[in-house]
PDB file of C-alpha atoms in Angstrom:
ATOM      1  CA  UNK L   4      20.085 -19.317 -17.626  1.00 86.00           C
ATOM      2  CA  UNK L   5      16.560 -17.615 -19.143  1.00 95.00           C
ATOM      3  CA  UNK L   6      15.461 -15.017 -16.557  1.00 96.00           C
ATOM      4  CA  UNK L   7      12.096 -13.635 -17.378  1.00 97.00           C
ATOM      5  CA  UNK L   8      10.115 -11.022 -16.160  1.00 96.00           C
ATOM      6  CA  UNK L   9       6.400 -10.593 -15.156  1.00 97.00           C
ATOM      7  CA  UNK L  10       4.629  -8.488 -17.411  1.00 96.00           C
ATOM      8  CA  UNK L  11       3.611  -6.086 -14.622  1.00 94.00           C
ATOM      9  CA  UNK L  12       5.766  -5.441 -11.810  1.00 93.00           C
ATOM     10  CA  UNK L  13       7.221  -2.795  -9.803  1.00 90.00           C
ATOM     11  CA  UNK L  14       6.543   0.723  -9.031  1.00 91.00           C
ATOM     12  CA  UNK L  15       2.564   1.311  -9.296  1.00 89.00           C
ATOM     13  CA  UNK L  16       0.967   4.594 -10.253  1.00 89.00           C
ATOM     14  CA  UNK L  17       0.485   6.025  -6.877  1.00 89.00           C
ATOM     15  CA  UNK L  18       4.284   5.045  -6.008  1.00 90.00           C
ATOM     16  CA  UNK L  19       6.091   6.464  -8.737  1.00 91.00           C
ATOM     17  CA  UNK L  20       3.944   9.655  -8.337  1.00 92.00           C
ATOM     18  CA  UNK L  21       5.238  10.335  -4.730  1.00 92.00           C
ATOM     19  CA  UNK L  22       9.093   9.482  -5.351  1.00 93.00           C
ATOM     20  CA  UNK L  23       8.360  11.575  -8.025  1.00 93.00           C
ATOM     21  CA  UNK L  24       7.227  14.573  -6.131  1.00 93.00           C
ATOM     22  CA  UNK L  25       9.736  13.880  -3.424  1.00 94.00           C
ATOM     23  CA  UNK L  26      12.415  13.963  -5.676  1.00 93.00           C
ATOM     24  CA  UNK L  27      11.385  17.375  -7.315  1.00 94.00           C
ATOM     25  CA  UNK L  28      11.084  18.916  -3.737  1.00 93.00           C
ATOM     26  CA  UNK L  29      14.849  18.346  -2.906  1.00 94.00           C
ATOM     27  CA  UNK L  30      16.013  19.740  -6.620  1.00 92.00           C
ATOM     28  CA  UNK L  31      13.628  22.948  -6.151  1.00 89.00           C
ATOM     29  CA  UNK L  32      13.684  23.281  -1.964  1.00 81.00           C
ATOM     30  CA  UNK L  33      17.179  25.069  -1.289  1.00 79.00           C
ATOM     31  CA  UNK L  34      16.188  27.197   1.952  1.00 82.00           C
ATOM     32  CA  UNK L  35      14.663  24.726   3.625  1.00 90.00           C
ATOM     33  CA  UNK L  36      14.723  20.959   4.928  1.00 94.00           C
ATOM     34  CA  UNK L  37      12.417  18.232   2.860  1.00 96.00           C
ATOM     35  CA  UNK L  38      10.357  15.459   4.913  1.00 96.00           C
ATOM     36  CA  UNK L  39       7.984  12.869   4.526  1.00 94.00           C
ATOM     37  CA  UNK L  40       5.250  12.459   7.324  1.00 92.00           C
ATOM     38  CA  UNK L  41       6.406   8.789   7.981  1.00 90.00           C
ATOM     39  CA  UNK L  42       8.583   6.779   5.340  1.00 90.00           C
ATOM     40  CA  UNK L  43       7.612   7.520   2.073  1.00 91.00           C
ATOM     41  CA  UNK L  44       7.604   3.781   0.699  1.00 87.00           C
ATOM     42  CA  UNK L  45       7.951   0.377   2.048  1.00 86.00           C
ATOM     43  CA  UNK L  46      11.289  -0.259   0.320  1.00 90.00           C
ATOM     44  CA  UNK L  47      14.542   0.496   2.498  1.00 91.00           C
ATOM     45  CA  UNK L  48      16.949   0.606  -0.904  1.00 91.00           C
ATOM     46  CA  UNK L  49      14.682   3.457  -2.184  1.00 91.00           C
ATOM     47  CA  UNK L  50      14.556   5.063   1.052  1.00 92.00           C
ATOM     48  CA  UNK L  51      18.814   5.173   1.855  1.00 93.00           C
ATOM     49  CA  UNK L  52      18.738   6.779  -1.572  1.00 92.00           C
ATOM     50  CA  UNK L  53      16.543   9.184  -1.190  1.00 94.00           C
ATOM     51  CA  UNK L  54      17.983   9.740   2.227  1.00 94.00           C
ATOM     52  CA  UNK L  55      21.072  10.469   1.036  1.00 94.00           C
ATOM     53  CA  UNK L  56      20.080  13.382  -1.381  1.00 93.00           C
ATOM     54  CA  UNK L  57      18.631  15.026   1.591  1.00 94.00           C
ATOM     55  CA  UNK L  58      14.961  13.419   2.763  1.00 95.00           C
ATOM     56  CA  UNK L  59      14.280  13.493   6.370  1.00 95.00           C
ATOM     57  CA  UNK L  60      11.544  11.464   8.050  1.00 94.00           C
ATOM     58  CA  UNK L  61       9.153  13.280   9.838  1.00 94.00           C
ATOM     59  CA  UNK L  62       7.544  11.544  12.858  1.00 91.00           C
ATOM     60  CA  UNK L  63       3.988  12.556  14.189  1.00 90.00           C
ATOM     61  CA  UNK L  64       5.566  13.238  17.594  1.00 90.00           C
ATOM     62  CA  UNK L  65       7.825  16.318  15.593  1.00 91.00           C
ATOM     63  CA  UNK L  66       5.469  18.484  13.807  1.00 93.00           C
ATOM     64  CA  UNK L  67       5.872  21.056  15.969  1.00 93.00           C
ATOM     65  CA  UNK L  68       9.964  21.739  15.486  1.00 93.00           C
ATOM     66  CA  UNK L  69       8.700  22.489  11.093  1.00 94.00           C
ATOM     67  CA  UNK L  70      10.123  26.279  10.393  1.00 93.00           C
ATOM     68  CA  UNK L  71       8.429  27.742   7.711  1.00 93.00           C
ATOM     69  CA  UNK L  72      11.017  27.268   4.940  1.00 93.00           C
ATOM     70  CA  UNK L  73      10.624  23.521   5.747  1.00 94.00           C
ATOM     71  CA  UNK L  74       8.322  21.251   3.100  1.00 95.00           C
ATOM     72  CA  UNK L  75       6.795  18.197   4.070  1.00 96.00           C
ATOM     73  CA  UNK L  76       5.206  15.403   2.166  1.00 96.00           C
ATOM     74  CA  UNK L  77       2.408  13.486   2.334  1.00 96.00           C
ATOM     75  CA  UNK L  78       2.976   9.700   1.038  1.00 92.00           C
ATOM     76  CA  UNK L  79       0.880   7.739  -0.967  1.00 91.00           C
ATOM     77  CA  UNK L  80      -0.632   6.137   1.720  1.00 92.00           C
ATOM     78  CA  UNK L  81      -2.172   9.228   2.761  1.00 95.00           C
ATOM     79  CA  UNK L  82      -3.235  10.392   6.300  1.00 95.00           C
ATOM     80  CA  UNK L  83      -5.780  11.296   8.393  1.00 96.00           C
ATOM     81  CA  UNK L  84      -7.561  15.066   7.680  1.00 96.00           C
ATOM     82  CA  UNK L  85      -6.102  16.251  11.324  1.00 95.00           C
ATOM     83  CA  UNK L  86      -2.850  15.466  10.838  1.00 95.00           C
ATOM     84  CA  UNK L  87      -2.635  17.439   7.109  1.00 95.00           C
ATOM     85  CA  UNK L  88      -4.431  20.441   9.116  1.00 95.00           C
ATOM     86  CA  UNK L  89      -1.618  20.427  11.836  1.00 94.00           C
ATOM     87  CA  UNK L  90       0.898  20.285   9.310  1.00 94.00           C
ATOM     88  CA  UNK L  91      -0.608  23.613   6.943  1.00 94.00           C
ATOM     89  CA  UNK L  92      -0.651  25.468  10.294  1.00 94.00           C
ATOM     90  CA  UNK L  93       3.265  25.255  10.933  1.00 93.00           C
ATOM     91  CA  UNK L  94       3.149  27.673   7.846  1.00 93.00           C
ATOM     92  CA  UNK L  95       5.471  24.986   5.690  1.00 93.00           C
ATOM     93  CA  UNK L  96       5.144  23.887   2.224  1.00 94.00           C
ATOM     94  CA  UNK L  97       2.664  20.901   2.285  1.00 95.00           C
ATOM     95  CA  UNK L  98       3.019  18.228  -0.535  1.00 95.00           C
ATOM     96  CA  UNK L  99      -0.354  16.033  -0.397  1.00 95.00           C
ATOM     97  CA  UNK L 100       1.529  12.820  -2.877  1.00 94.00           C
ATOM     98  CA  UNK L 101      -1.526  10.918  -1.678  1.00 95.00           C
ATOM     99  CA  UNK L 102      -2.329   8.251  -4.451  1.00 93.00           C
ATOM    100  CA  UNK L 103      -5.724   9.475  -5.961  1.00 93.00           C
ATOM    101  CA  UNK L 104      -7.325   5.934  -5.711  1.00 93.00           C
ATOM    102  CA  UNK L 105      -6.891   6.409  -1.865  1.00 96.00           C
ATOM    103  CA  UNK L 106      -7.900   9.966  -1.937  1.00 96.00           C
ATOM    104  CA  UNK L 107     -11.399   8.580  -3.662  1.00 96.00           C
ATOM    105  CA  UNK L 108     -11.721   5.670  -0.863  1.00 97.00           C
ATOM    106  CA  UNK L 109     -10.832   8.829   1.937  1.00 97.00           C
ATOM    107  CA  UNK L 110     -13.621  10.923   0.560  1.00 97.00           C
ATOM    108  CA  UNK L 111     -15.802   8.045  -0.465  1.00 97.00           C
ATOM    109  CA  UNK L 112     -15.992   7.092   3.332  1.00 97.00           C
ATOM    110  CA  UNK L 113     -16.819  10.488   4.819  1.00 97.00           C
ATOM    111  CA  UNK L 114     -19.480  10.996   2.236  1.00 97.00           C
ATOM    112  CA  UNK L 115     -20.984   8.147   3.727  1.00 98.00           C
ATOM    113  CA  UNK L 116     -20.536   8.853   6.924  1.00 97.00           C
ATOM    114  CA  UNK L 117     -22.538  11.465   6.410  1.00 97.00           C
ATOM    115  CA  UNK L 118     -25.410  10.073   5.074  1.00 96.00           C
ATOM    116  CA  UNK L 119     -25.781   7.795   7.836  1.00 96.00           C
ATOM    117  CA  UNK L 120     -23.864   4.353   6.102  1.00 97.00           C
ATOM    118  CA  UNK L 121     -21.206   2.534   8.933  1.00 97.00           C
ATOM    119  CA  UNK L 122     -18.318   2.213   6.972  1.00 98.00           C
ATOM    120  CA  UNK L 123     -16.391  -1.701   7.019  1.00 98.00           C
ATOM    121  CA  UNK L 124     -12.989  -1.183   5.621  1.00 98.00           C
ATOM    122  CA  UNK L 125     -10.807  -4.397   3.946  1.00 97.00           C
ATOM    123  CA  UNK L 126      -7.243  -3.877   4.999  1.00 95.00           C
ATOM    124  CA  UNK L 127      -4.135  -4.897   7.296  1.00 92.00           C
ATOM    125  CA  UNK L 128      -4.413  -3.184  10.872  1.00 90.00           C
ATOM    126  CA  UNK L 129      -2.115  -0.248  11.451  1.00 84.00           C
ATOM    127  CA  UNK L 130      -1.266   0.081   7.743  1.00 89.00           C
ATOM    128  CA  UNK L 131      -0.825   3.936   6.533  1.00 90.00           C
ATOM    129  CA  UNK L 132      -3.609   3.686   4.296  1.00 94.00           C
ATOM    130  CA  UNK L 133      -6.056   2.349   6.370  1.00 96.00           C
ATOM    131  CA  UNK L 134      -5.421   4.170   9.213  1.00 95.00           C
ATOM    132  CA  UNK L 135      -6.084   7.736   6.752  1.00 96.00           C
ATOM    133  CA  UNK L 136      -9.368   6.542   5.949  1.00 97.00           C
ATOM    134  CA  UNK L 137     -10.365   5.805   9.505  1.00 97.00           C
ATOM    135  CA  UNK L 138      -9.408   8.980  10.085  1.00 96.00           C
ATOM    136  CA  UNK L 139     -11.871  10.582   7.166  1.00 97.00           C
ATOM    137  CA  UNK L 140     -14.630   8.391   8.365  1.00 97.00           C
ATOM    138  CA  UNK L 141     -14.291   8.961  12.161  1.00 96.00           C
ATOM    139  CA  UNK L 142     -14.222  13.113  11.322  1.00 96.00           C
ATOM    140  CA  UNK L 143     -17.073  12.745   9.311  1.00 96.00           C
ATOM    141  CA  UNK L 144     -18.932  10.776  12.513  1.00 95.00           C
ATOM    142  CA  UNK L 145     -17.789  13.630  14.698  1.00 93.00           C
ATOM    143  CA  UNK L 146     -16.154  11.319  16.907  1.00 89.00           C
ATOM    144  CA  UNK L 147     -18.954   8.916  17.311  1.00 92.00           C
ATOM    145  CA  UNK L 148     -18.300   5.339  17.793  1.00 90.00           C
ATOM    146  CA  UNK L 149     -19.810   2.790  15.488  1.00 92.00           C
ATOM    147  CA  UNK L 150     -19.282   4.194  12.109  1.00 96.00           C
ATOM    148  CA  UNK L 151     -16.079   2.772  11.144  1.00 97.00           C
ATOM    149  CA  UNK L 152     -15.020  -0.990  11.260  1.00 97.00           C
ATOM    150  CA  UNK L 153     -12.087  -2.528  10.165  1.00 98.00           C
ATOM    151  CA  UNK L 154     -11.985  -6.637   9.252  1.00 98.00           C
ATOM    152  CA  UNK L 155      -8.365  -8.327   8.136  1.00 96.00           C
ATOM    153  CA  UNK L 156     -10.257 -11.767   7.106  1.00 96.00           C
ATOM    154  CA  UNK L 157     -13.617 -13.397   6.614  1.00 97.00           C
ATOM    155  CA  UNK L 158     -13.482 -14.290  10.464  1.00 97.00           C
ATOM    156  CA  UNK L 159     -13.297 -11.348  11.549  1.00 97.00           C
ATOM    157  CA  UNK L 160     -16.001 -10.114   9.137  1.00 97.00           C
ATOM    158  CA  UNK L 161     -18.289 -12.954  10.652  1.00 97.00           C
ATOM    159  CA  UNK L 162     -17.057 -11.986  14.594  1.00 97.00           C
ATOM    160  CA  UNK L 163     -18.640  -8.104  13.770  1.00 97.00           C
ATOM    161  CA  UNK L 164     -21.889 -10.076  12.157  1.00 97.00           C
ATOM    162  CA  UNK L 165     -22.287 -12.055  15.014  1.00 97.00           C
ATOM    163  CA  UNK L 166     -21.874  -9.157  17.562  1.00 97.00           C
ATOM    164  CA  UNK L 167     -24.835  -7.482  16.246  1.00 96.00           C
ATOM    165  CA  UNK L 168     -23.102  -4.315  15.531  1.00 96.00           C
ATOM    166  CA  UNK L 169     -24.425  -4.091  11.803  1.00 96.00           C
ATOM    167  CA  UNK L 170     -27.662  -5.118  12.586  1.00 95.00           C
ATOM    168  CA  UNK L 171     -30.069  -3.333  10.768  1.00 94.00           C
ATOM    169  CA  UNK L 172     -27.766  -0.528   9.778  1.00 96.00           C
ATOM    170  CA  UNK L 173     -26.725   1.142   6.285  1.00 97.00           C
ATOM    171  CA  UNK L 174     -23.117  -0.707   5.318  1.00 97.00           C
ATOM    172  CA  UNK L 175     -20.527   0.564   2.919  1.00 98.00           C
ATOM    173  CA  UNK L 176     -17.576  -1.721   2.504  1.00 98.00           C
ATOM    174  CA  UNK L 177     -14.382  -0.513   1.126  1.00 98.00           C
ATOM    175  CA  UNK L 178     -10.814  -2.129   0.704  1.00 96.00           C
ATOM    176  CA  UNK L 179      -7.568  -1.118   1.235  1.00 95.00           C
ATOM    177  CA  UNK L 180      -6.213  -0.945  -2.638  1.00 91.00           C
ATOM    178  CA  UNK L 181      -3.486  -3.632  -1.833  1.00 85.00           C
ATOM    179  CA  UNK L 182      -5.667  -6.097   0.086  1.00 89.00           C
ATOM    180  CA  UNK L 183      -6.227  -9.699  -1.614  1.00 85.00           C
ATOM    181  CA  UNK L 184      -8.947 -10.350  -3.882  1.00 86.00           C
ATOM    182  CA  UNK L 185      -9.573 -13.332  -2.845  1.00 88.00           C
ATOM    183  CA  UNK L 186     -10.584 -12.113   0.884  1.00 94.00           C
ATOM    184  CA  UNK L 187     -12.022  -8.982  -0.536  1.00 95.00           C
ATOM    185  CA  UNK L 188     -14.851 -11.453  -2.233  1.00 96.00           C
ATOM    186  CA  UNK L 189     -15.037 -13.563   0.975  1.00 97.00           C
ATOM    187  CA  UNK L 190     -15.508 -10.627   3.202  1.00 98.00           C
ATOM    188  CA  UNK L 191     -18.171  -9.504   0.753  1.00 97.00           C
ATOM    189  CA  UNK L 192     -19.715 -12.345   0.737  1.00 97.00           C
ATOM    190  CA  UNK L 193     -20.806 -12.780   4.297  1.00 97.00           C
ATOM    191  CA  UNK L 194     -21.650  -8.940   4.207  1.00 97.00           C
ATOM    192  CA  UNK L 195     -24.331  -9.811   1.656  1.00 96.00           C
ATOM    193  CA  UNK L 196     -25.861 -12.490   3.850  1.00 96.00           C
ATOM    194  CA  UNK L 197     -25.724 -10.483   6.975  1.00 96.00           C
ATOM    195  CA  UNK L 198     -28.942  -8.775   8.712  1.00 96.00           C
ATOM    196  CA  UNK L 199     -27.834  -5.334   7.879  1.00 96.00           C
ATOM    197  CA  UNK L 200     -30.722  -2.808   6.427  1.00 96.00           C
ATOM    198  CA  UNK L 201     -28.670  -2.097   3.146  1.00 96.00           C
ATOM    199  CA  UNK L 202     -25.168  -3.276   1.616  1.00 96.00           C
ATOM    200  CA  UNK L 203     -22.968  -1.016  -0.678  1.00 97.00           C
ATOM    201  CA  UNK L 204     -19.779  -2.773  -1.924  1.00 97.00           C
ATOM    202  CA  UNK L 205     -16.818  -0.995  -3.382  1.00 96.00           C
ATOM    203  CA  UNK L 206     -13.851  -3.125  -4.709  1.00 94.00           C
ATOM    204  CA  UNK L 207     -11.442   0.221  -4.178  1.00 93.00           C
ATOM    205  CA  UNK L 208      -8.685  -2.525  -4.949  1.00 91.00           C
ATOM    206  CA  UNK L 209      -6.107  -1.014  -7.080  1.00 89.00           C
ATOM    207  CA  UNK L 210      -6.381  -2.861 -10.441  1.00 87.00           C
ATOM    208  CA  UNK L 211      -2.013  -2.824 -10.135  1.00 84.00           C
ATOM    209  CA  UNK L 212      -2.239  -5.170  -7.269  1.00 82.00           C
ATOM    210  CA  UNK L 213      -4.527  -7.380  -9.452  1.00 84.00           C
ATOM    211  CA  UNK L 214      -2.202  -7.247 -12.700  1.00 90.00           C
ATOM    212  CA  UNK L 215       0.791  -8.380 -10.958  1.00 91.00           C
ATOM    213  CA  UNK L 216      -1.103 -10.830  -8.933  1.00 91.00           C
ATOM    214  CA  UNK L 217      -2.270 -12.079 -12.670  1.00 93.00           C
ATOM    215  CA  UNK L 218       1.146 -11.239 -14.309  1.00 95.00           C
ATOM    216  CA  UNK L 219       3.170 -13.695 -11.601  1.00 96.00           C
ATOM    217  CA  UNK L 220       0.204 -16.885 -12.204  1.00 96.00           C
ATOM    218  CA  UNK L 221       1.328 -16.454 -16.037  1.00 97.00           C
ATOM    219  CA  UNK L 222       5.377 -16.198 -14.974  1.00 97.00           C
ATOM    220  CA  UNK L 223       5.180 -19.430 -12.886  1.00 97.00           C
ATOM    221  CA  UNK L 224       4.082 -21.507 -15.769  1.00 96.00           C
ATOM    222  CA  UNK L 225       7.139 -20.568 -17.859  1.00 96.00           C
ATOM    223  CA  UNK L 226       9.562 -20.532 -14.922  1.00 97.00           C
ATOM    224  CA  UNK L 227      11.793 -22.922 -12.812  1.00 97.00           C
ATOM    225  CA  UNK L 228      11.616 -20.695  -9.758  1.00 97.00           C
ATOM    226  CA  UNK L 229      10.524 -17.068  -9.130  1.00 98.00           C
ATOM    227  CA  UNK L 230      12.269 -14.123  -7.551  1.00 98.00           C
ATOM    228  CA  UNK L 231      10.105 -11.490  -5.664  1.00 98.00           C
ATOM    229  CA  UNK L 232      11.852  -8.131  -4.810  1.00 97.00           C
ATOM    230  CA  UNK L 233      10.700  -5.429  -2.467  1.00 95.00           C
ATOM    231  CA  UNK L 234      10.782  -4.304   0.842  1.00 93.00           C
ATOM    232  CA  UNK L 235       9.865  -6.852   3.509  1.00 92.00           C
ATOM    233  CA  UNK L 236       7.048  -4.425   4.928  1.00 87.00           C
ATOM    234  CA  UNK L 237       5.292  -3.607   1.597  1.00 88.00           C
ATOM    235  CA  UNK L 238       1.943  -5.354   1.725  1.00 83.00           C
ATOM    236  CA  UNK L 239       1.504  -6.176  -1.936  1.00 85.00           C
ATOM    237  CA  UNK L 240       4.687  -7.733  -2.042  1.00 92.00           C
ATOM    238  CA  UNK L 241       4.136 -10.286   1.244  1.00 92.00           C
ATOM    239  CA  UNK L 242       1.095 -11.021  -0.937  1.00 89.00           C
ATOM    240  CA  UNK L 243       3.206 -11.437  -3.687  1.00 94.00           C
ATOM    241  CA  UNK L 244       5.415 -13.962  -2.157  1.00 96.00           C
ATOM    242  CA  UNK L 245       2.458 -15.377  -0.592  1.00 95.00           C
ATOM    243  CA  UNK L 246       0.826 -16.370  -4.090  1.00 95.00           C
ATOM    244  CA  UNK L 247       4.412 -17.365  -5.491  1.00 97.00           C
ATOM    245  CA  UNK L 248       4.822 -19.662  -2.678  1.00 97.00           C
ATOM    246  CA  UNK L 249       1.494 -21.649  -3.892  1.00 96.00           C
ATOM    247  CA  UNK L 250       2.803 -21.789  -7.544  1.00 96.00           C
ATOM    248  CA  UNK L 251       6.471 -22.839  -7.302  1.00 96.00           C
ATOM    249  CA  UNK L 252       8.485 -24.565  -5.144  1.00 95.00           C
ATOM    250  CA  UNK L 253      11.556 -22.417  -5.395  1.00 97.00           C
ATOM    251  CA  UNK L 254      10.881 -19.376  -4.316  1.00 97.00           C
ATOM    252  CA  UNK L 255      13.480 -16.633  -2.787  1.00 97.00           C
ATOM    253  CA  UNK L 256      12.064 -12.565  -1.375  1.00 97.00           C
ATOM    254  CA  UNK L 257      14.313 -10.334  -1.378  1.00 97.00           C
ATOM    255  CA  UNK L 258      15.248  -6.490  -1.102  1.00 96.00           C
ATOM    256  CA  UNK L 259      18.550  -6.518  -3.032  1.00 95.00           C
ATOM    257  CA  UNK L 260      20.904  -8.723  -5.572  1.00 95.00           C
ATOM    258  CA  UNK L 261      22.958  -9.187  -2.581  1.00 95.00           C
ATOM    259  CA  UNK L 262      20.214 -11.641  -1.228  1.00 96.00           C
ATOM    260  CA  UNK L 263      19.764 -13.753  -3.529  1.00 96.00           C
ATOM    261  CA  UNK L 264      19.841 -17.712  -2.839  1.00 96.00           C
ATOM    262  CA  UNK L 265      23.356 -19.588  -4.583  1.00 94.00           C
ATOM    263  CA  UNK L 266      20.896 -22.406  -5.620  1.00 94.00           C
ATOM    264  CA  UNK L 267      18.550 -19.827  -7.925  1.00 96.00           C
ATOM    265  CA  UNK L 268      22.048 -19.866 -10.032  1.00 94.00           C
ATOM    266  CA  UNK L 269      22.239 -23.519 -10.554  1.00 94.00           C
ATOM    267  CA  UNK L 270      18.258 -23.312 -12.384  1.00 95.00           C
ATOM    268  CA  UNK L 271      17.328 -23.283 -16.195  1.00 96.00           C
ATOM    269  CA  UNK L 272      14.835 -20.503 -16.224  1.00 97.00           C
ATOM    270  CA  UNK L 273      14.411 -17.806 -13.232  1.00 97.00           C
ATOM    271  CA  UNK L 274      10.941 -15.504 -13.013  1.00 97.00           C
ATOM    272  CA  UNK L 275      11.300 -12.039 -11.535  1.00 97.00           C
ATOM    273  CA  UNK L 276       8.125 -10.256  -9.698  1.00 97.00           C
ATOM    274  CA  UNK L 277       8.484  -6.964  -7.553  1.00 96.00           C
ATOM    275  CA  UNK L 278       5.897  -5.102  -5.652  1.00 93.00           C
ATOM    276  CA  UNK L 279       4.648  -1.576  -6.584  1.00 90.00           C
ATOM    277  CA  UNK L 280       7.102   0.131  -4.137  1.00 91.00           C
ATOM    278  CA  UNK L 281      10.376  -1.408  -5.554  1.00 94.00           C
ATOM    279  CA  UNK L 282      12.307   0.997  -7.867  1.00 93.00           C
ATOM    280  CA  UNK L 283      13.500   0.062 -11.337  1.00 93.00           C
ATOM    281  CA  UNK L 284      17.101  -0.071 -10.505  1.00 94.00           C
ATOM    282  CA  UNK L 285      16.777  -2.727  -7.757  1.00 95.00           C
ATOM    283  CA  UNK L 286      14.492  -4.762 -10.456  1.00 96.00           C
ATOM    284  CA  UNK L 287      17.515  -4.030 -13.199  1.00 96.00           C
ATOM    285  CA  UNK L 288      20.295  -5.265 -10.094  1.00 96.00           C
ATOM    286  CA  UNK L 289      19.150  -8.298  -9.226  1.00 96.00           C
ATOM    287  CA  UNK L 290      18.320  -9.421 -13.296  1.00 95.00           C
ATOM    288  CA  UNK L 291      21.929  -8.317 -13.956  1.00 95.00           C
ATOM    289  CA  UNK L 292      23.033 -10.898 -11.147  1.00 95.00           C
ATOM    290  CA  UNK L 293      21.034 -13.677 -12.888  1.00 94.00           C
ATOM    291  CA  UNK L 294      22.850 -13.019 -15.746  1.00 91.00           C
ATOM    292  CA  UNK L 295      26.313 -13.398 -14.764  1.00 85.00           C
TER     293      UNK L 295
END
């Protein structure tokens, strides 16, 4: 069997960057506990690890029982300004491991608040990220209501057009950075034709979702069937599997070597994609299954 890789795959910037600083918190933190505000990635394997060195998840619902010797960080996704405010007033050690492309898109979208602009974010309802931004723009509106939409599709970018709630107003759209491109450009498409007073556009989609989308059109060509790895709640890699799906008929997602299909053993050549929250080791796991 050839088993080749995609030339881009796995942990992302942003990703690597909060493992990072979650990992340095439990080495240097020896009075205290160590928590993320929510799970810190979308990858269970990552998360058991990390568990087991000590990482507690921190639900909204339990700020309040944080002791000062306690240090809590804030994943990549980021989160609303309120809810990093609540935290620094428990007197803890607050880690903000927010991914800086986010961070932009957060202040981005209270800037524009600001200046009058409704801001129409791209993204997946109830997702981390997309739920910090809201969060940015509705503090920025002081509460008010009709400054912040969010649209998962074209349709529902034409449903807001057609209830007249852009009409004539200043529009800033925005994406979550692990939306599809491909919907992105719809969506922006039927914001340029709508009745709206002015139209900014930022593609704030993180140019590692687009390299690994690229990387796995390239893989399929070479490949019998593809492997995706990553956690089966990481965005980027449903959309991963999605795409894959479209290019080759044998297609298996999984989150460990352990999951892999018997009939991916029986093919020539195997490609292997993984999102930007699944760790090297998992990647290195499953290849060194392939192989024997």
């Amino acid at each position: 069997m050839t088993i080749k890789r995609a030339k881009v795959l796995g942990y992302c910037m942003g990703v690597r960057r909060a493992v990072n600083s979650a990992e340095k918190a439990l080495a240097e933190n020896n009075a205290g506990r160590v928590f993320t505000l929510g799970p810190l990635i979308h990858n269970p394997i990552a998360l058991k690890a990390l568990s087991e060195r000590g990482l507690h998840v921190l639900s909204i619902d339990n700020i309040e029982s944080l002791q000062k010797a306690d240090t809590v960080i804030i994943r990549a996704h980021g989160v609303p300004p309120f809810l990093e405010r609540k935290l620094r007033e428990k007197g803890c050690s607050v880690i903000n491991a927010t991914c800086p492309r986010v961070v932009i898109s957060q202040k981005r979208a209270a800037e524009y608040v600001e200046q009058g602009f409704t801001v129409v974010l791209a993204g997946d309802k109830n997702h981390g990220e997309v739920t910090g931004i809201a969060g940015y723009a509705e503090e920025a509106s002081g509460g008010k209501a009709g400054f912040f939409y969010l649209v998962e599709c074209k349709e529902d970018t034409i449903k807001l057009i057609d209830s007249g709630a852009l009409e004539q107003k200043k529009v800033i759209l925005l994406s979550q950075t692990t939306f599809s491109p491909k919907e992105f450009e719809a969506i922006s498409a039927e914001l340029k034709a709508a009745p709206v007073s002015s139209i900014e556009i930022f593609n704030t989609i993180c140019p590692a979702t687009k390299e690994r989308q690229e990387a796995l059109t390239e893989l399929a060509k070479e490949v019998d069937g593809i492997v995706v790895i990553g956690g089966k709640e990481s965005a980027n890699t449903k959309r991963l599997f999605l795409s894959a799906q479209k290019l080759s008929s044998n297609v298996a997602f999984i989150e460990s070597a352990d999951e892999l299909p018997e009939y991916f053993f029986a093919l020539d050549t195997v490609g292997i994609t993984a999102g930007a929250s699944t760790p090297d080791s998992v990647i290195y796991e499953v290849e060194e299954r392939l192989e024997k």
